[in-house]
PDB file of C-alpha atoms in Angstrom:
ATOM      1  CA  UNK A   1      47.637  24.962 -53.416  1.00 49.00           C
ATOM      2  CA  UNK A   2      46.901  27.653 -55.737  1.00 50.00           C
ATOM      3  CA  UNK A   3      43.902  29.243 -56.363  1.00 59.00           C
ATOM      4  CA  UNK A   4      42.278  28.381 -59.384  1.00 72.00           C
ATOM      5  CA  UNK A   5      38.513  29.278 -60.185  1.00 76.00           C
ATOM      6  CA  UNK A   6      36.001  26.033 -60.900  1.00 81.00           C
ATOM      7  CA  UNK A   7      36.253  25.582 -64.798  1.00 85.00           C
ATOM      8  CA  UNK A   8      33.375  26.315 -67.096  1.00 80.00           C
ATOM      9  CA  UNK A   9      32.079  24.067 -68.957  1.00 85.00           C
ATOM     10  CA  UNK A  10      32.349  24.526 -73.015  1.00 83.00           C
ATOM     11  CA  UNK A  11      29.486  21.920 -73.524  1.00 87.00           C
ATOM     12  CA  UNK A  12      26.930  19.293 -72.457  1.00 91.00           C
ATOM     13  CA  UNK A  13      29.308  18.066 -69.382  1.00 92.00           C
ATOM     14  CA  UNK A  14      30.558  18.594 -65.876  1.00 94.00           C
ATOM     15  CA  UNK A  15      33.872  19.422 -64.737  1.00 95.00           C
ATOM     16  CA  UNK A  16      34.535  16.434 -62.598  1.00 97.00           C
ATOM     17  CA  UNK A  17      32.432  13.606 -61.648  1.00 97.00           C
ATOM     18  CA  UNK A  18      32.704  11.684 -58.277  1.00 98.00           C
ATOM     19  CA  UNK A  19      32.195   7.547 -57.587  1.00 98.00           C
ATOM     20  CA  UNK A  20      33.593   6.873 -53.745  1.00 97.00           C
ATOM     21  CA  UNK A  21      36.815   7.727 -53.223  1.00 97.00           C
ATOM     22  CA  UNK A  22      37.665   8.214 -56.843  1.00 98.00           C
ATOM     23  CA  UNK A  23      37.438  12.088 -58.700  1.00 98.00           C
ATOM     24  CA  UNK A  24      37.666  11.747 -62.934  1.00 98.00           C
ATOM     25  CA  UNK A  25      37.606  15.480 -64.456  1.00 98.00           C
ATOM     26  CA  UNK A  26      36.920  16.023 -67.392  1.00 97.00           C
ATOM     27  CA  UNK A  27      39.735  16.926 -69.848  1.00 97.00           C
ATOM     28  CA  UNK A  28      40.606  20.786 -69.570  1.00 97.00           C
ATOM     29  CA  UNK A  29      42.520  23.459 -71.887  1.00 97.00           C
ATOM     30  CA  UNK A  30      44.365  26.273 -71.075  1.00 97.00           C
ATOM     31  CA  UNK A  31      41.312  28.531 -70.450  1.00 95.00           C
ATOM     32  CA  UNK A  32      40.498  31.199 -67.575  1.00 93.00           C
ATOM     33  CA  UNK A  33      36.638  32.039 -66.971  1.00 90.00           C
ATOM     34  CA  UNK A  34      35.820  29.949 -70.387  1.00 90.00           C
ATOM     35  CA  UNK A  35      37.971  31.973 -72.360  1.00 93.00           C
ATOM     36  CA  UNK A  36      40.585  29.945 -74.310  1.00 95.00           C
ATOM     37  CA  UNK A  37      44.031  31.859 -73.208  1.00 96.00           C
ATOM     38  CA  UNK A  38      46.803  29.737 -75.528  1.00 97.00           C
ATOM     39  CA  UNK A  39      46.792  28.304 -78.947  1.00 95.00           C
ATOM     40  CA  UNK A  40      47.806  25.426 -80.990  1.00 89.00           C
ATOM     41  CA  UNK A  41      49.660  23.546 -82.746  1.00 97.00           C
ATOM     42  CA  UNK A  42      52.552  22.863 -80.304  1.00 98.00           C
ATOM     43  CA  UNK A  43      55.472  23.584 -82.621  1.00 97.00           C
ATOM     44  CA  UNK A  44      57.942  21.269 -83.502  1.00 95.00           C
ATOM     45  CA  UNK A  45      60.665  24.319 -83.879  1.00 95.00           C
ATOM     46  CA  UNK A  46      59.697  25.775 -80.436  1.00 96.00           C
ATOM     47  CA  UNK A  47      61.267  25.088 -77.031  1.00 97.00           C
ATOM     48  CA  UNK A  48      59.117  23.081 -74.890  1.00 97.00           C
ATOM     49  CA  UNK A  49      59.270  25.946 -72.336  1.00 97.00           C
ATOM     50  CA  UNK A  50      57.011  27.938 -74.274  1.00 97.00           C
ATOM     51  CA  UNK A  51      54.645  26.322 -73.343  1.00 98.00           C
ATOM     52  CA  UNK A  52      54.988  25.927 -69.730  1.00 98.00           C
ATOM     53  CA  UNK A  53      52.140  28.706 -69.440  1.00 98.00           C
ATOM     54  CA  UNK A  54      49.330  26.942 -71.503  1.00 98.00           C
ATOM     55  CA  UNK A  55      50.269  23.695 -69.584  1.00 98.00           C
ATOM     56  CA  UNK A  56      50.581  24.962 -66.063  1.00 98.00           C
ATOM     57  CA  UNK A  57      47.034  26.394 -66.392  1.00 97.00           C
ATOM     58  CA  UNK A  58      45.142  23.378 -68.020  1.00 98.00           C
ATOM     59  CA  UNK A  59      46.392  21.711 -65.045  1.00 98.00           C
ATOM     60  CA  UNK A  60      45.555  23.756 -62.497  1.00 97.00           C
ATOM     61  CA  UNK A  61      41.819  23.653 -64.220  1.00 97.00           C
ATOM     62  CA  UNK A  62      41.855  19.846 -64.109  1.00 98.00           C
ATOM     63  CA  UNK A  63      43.001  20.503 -60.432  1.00 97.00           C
ATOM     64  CA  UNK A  64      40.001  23.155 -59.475  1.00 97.00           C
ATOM     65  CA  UNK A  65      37.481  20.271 -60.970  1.00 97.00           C
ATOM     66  CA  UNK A  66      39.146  17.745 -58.908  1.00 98.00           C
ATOM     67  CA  UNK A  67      39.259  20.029 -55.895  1.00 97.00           C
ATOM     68  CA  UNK A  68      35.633  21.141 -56.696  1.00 96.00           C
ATOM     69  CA  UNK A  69      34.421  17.291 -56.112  1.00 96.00           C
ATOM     70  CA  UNK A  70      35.764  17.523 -52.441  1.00 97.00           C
ATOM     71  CA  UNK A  71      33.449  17.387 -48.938  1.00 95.00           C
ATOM     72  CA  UNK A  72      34.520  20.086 -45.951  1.00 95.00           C
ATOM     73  CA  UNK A  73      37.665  19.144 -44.427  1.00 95.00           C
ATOM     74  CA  UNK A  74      38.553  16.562 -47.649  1.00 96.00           C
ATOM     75  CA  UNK A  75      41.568  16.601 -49.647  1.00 95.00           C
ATOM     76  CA  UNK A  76      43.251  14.840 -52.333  1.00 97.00           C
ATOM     77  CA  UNK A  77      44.954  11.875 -51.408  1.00 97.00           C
ATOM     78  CA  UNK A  78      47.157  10.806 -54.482  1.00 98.00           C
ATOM     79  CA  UNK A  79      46.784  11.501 -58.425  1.00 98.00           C
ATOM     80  CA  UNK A  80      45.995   8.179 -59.898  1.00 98.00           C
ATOM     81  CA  UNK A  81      45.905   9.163 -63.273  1.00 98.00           C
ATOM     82  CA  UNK A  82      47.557  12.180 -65.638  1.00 98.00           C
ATOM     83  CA  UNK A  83      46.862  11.820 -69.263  1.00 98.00           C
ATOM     84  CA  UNK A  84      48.300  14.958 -71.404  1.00 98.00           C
ATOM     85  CA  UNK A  85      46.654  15.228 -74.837  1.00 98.00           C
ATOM     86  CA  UNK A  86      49.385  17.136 -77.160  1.00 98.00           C
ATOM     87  CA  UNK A  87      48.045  19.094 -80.443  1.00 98.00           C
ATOM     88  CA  UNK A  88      51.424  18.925 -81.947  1.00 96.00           C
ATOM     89  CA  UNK A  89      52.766  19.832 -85.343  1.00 96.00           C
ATOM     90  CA  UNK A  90      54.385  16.743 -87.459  1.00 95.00           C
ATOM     91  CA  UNK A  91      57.674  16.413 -86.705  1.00 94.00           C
ATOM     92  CA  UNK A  92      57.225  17.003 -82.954  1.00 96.00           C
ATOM     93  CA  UNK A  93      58.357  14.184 -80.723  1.00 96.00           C
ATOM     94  CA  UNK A  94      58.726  15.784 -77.317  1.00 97.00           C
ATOM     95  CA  UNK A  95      55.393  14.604 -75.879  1.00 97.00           C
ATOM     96  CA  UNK A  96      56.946  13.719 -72.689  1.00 98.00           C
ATOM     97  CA  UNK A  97      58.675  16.972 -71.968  1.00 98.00           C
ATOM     98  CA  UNK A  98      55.078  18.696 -72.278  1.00 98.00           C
ATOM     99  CA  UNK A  99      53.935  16.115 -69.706  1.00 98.00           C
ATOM    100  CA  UNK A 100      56.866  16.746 -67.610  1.00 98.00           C
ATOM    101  CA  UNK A 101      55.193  20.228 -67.109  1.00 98.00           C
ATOM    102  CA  UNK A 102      51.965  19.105 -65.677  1.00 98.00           C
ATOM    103  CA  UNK A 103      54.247  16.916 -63.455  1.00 98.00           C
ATOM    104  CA  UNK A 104      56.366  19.340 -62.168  1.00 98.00           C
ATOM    105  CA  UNK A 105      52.659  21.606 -61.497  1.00 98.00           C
ATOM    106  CA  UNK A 106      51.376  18.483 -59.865  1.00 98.00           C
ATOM    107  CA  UNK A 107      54.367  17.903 -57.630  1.00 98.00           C
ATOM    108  CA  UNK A 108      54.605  21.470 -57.401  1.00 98.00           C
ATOM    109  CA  UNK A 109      50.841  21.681 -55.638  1.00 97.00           C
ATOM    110  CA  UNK A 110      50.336  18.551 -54.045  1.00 98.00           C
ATOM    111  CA  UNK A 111      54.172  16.829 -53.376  1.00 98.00           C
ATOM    112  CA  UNK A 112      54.368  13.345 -54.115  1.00 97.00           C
ATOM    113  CA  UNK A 113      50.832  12.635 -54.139  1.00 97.00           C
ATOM    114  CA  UNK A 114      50.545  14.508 -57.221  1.00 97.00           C
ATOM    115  CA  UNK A 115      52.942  12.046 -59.057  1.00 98.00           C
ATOM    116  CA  UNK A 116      50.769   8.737 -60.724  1.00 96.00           C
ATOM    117  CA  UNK A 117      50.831   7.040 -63.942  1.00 98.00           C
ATOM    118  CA  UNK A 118      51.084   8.983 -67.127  1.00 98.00           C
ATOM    119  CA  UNK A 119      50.126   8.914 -70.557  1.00 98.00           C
ATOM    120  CA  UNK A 120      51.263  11.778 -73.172  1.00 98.00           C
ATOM    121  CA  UNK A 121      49.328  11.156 -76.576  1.00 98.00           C
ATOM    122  CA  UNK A 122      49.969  13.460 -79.749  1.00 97.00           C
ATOM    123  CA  UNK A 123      47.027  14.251 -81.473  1.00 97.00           C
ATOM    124  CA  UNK A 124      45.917  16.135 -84.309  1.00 96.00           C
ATOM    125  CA  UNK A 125      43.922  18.846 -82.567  1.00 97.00           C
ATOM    126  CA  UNK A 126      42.089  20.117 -79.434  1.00 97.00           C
ATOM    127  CA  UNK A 127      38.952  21.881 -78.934  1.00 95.00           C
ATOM    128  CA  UNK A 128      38.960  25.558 -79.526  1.00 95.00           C
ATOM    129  CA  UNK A 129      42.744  24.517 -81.217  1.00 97.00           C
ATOM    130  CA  UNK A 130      44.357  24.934 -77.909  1.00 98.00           C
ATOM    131  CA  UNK A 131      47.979  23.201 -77.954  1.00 98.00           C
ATOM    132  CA  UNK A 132      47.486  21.093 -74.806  1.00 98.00           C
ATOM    133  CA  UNK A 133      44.265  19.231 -72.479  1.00 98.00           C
ATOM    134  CA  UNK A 134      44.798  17.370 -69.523  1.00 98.00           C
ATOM    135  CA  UNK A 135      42.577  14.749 -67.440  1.00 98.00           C
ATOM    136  CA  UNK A 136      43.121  13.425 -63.999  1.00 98.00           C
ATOM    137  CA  UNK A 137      42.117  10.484 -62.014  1.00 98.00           C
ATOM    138  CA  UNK A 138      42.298  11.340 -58.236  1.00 98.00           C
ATOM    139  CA  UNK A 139      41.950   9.458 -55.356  1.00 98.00           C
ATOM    140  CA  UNK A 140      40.869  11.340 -51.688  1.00 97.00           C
TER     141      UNK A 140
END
């Protein structure tokens, strides 16, 4: 797994919240020590690629909440749950691709267990007008 610092908080919540088995984080941007790293709208004229970056490291925050939630010797068991939240230009229609990215991170860091359901849902911004947020549902 890679090493992401615990997420900080950009208002009146918690990064991840625990019931049993179950781990729901809150939904996370692209940001590194609270500090908002990649910026929206998600072009319609723009390779999905570009924005592998922004993706890859709202994940891995989303992943550092889950991982934050964990006891000693605990790990994630499965992701339940990825829902991508796209701030995307009209015109753009390649919602899925974007959540392909957080797949491939997810598969990437935790092999099949990192594969659940999916939703990818255009919107028509993100706090701090970041491009991309991302919640999980995970299971230990």
């Amino acid at each position: 797994m890679s090493a992401h610092p615990q997420p900080v908080p950009q208002g009146d919540y918690v990064p991840a919240r625990r019931h049993g088995t179950l781990i729901f984080t809150s939904g996370m941007t692209p940001r590194r020590d609270g500090v908002l790293l990649h910026h929206g709208p998600v072009r319609a004229d723009a390779p999905v690629d570009d924005y592998r970056d922004a993706v890859r490291l709202a994940c891995g925050n989303a992943l550092a909440a889950a991982h934050g939630m964990l006891a000693p010797g605990e790990s994630l068991a499965a992701i339940l749950s990825l829902t991508v939240y796209v701030a995307a230009e009209p015109g753009f229609a390649a919602h899925s691709r974007i959540a392909d990215l957080a797949s491939a991170y997810l598969r990437e860091e935790l092999g099949d267990a990192g594969i659940g359901s999916r939703a990818a849902v255009g919107v028509a911004s993100l706090p701090g007008n970041a491009p991309v947020e991302i919640q999980l549902v995970a299971a230990t």
